[in-house]
Every structure is written in structure tokens, then in C-alpha cells.
mmCIF file of N, CA and C in Angstrom:
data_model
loop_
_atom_site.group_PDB
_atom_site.id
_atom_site.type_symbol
_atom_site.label_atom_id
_atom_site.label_comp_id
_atom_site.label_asym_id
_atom_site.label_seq_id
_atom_site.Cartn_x
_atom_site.Cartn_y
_atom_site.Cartn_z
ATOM 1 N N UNK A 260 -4.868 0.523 29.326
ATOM 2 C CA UNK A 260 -5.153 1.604 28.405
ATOM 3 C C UNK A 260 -4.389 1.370 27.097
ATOM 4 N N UNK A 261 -4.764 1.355 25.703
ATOM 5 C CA UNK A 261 -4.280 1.301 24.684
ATOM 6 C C UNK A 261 -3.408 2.651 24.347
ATOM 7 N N UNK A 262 -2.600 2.376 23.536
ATOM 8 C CA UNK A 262 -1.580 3.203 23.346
ATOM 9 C C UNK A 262 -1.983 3.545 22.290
ATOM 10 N N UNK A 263 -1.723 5.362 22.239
ATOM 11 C CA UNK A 263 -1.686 6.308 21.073
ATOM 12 C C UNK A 263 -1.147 5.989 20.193
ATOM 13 N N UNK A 264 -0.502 5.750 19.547
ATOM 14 C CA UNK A 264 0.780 5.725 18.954
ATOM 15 C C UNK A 264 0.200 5.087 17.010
ATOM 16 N N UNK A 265 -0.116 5.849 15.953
ATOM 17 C CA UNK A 265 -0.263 5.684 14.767
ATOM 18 C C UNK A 265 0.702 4.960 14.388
ATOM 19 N N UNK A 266 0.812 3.441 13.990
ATOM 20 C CA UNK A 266 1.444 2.496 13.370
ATOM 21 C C UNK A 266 1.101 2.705 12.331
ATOM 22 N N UNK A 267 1.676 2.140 10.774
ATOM 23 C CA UNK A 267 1.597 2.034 9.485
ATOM 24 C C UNK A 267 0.232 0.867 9.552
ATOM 25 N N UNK A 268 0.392 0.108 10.166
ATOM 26 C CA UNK A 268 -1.078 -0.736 10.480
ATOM 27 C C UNK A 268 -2.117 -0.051 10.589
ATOM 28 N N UNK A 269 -2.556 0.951 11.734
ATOM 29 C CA UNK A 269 -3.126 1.463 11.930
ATOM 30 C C UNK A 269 -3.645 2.487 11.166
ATOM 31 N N UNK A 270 -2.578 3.283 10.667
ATOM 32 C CA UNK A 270 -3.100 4.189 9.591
ATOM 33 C C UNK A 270 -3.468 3.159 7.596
ATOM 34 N N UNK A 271 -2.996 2.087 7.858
ATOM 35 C CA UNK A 271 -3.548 0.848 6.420
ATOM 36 C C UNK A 271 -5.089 0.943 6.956
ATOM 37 N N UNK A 272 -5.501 0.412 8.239
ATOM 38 C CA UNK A 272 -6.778 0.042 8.454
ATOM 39 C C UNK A 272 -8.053 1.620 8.291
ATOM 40 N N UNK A 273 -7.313 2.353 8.958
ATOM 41 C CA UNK A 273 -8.094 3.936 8.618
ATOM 42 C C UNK A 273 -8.383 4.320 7.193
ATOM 43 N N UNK A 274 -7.306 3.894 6.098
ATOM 44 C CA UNK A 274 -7.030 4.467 4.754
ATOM 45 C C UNK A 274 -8.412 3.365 4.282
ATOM 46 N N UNK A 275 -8.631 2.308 4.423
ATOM 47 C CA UNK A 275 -9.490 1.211 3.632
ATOM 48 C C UNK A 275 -10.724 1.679 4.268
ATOM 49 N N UNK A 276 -10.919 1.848 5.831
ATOM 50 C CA UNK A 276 -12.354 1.902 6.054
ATOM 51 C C UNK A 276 -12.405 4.026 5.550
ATOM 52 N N UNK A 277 -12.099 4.230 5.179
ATOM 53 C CA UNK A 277 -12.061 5.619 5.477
ATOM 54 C C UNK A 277 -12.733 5.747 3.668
ATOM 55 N N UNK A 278 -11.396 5.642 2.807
ATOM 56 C CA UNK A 278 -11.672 5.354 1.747
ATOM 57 C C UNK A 278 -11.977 4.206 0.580
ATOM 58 N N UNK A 279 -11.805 3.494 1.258
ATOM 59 C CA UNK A 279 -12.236 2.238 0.435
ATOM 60 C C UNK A 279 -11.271 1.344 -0.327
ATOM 61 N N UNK A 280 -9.923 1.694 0.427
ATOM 62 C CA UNK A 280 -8.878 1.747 -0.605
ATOM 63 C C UNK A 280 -7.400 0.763 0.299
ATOM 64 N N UNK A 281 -7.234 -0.819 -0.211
ATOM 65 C CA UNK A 281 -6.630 -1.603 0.344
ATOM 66 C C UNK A 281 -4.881 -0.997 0.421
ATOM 67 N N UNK A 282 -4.439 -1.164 1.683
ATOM 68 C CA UNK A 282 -3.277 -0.806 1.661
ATOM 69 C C UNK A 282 -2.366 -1.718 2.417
ATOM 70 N N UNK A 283 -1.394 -1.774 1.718
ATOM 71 C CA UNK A 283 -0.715 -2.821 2.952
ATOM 72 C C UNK A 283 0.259 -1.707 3.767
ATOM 73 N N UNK A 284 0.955 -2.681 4.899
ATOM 74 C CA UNK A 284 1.874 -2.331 6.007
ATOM 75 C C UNK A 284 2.309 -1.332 5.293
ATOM 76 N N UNK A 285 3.485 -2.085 4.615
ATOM 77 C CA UNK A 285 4.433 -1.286 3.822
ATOM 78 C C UNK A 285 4.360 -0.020 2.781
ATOM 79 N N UNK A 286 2.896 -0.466 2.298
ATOM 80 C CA UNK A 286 2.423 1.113 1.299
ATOM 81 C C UNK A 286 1.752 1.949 1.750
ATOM 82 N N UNK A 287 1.440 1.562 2.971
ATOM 83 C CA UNK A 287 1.356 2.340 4.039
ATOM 84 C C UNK A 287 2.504 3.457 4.808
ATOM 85 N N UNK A 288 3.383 2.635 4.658
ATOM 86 C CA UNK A 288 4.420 3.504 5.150
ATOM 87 C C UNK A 288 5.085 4.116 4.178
ATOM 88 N N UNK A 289 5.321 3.787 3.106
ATOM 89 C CA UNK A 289 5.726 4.579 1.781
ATOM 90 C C UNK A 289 4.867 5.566 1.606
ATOM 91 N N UNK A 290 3.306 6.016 1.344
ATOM 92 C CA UNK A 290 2.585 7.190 1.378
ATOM 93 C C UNK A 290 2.984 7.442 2.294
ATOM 94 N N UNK A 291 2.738 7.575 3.946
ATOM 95 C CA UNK A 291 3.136 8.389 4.796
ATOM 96 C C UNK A 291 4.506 9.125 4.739
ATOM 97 N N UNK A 292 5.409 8.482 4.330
ATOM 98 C CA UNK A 292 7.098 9.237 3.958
ATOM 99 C C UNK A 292 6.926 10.176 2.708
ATOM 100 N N UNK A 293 6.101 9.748 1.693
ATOM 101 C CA UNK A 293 5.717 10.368 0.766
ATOM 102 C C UNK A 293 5.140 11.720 1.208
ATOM 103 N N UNK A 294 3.682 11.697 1.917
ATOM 104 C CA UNK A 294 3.651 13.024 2.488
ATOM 105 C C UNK A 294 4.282 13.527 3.585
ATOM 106 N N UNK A 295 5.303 13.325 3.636
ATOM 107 C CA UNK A 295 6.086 14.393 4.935
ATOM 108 C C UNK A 295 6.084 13.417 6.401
ATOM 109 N N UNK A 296 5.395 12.284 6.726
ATOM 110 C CA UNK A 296 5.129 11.995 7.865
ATOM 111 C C UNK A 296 5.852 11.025 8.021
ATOM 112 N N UNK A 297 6.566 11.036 9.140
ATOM 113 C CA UNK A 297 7.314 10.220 10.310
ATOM 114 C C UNK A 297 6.615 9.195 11.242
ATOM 115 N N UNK A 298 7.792 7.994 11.198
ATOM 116 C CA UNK A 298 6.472 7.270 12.447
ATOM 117 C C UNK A 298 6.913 7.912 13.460
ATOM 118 N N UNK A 299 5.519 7.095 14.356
ATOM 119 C CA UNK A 299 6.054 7.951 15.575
ATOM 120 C C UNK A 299 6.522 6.594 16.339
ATOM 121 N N UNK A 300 6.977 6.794 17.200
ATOM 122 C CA UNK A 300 7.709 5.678 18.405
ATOM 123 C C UNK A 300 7.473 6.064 19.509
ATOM 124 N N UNK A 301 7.120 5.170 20.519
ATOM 125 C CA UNK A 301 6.727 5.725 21.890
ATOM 126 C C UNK A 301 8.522 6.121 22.826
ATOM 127 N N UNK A 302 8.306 6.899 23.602
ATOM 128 C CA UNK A 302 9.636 7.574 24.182
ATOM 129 C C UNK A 302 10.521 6.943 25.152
ATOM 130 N N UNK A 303 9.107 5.916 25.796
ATOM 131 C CA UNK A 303 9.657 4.830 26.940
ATOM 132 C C UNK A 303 8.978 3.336 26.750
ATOM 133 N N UNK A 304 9.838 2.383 27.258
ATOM 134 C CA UNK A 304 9.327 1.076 27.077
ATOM 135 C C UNK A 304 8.222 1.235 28.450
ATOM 136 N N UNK A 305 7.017 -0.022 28.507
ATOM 137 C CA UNK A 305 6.342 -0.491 28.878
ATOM 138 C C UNK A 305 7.217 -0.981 30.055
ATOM 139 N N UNK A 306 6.557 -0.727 31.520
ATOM 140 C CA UNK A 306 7.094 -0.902 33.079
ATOM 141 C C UNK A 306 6.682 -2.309 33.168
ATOM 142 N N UNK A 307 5.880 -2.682 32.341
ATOM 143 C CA UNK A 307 5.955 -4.105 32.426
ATOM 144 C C UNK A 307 6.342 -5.376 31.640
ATOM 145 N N UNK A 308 7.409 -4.670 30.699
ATOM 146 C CA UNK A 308 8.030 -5.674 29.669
ATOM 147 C C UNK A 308 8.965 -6.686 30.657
ATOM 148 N N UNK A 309 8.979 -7.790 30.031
ATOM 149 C CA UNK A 309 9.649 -9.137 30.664
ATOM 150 C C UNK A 309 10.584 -9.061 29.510
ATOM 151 N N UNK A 310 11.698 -8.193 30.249
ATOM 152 C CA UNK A 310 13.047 -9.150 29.237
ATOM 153 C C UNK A 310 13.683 -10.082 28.868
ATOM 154 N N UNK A 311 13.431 -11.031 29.720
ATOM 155 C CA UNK A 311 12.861 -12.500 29.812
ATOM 156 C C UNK A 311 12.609 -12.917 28.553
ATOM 157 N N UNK A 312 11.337 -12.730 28.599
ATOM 158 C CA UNK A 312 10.211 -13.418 27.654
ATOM 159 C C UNK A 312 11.027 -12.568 26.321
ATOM 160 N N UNK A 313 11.203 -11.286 25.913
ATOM 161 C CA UNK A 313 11.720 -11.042 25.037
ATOM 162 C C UNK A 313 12.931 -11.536 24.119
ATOM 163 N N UNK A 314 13.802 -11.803 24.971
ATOM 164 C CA UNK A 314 14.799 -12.632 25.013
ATOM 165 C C UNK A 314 14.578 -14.011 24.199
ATOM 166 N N UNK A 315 13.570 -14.625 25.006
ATOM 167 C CA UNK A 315 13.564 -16.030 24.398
ATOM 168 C C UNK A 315 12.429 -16.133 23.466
ATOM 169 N N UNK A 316 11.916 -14.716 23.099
ATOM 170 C CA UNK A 316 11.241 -14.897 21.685
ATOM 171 C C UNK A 316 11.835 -14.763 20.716
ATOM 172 N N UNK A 317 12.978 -13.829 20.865
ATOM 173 C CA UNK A 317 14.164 -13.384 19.523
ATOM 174 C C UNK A 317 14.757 -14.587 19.192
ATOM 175 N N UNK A 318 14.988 -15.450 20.364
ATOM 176 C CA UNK A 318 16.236 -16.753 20.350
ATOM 177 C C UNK A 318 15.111 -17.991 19.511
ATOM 178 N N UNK A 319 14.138 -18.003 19.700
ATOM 179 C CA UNK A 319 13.425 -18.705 19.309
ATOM 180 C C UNK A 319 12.577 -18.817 18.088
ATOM 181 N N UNK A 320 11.790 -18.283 18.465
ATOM 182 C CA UNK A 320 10.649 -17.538 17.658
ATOM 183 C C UNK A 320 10.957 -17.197 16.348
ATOM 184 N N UNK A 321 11.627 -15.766 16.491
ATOM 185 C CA UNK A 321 12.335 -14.928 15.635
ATOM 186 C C UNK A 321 13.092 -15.775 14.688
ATOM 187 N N UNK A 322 13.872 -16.736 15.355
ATOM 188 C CA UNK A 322 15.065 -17.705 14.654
ATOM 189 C C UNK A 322 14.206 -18.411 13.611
ATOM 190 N N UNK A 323 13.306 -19.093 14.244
ATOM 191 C CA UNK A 323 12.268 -19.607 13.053
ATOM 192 C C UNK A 323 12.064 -19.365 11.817
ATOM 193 N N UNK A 324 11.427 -17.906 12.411
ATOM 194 C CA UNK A 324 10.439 -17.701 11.252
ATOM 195 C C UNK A 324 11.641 -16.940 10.418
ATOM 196 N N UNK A 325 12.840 -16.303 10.681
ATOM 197 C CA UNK A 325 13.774 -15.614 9.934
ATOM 198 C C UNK A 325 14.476 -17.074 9.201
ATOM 199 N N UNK A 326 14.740 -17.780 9.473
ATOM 200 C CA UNK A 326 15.247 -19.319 8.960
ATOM 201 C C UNK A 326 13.912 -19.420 7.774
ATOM 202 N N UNK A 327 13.068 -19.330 8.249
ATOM 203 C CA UNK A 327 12.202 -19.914 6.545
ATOM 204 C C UNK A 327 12.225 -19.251 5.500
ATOM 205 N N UNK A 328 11.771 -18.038 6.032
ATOM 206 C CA UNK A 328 12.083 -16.678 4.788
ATOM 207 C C UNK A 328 10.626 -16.721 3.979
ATOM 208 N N UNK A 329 11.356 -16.228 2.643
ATOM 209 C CA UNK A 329 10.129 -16.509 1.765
ATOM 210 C C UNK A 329 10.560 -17.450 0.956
ATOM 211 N N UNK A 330 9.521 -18.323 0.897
ATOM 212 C CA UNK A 330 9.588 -19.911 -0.365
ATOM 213 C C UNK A 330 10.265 -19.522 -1.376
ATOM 214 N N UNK A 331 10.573 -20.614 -2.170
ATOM 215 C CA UNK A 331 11.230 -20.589 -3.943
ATOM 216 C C UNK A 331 10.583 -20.100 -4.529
ATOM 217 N N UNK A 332 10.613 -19.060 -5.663
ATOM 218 C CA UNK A 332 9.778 -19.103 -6.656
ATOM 219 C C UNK A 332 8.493 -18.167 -6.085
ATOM 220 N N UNK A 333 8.563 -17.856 -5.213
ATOM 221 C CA UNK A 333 7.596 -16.592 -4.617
ATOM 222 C C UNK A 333 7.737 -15.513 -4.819
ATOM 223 N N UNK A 334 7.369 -14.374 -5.810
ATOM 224 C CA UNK A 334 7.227 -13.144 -6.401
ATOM 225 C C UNK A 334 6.164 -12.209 -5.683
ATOM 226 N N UNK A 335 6.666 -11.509 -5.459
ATOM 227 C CA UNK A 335 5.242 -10.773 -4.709
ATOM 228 C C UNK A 335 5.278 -9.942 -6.237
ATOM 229 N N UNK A 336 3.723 -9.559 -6.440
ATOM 230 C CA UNK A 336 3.314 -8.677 -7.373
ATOM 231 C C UNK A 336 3.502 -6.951 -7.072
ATOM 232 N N UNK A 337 3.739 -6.266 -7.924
ATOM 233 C CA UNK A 337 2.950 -4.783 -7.269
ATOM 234 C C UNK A 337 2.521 -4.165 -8.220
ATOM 235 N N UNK A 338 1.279 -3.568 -7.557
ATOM 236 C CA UNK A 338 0.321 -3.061 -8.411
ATOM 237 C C UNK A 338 0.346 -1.265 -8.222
ATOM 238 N N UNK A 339 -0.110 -0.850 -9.168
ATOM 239 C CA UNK A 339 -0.299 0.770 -9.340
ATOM 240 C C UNK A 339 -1.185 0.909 -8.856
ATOM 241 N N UNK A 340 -1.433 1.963 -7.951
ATOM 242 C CA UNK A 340 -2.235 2.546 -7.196
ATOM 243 C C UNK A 340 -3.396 3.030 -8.259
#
């Protein structure tokens, strides 16, 4: 069963098909704080998380991609709504 739970993802993908109107993660979550709204977080972990596997994605994985970062000379733009 998929989980309830309104992510800033989730509410980006609603805002574009809804209104027509591209949003990312993050300005996603900036309007939502903007109007009053909180994320939500689920209350309990998943009975079937492998702490395991979690473990050696942070040690790994995580290490990676936090080691590259963002390139030289990479500016993200931002635009006015």
C-alpha cells in the first residue's frame, strides 16, 4: 500500500499538472512554509526497513555523491515566479 504522506515532490507534481506551473522540490517547499503548511512525516518507521542496507547506503552511497558536490563554476539560476 502506498503511503499518504504529501512530500514537497508530491505536492511540485500536483502544482504543474494542476496548474501548469513548474516547481521544483525546494520551491515547493518554500510556498508551502509560505502558506502556513508543515511537512508532514510519517510517526513510525516501516516494519520492514533493513538497517543493514541503510547503513551501508549512508557509508557508501551517500559518501559519494556528498564527496562530489556541485561542479566548479556551477550557478544555479533563480527565477521570479
Amino acid at each position: 500500500m502506498e503511503n499518504q504522506v504529501w512530500t514537497a515532490a508530491r505536492v511540485a507534481t500536483l502544482i504543474g499538472r494542476r496548474f501548469h506551473v513548474s516547481y521544483s522540490v525546494s520551491g515547493a517547499t518554500r510556498l508551502m512554509h509560505r502558506l502556513g503548511f508543515s511537512p508532514q512525516v510519517p510517526a513510525h518507521r516501516v516494519a520492514e526497513r533493513d538497517e543493514q542496507a541503510v547503513t551501508a547506503w549512508r557509508e557508501v552511497i551517500w559518501a559519494e555523491v556528498k564527496e562530489r558536490g556541485r561542479p566548479a563554476g556551477l550557478h544555479l539560476l533563480r527565477v521570479a515566479p
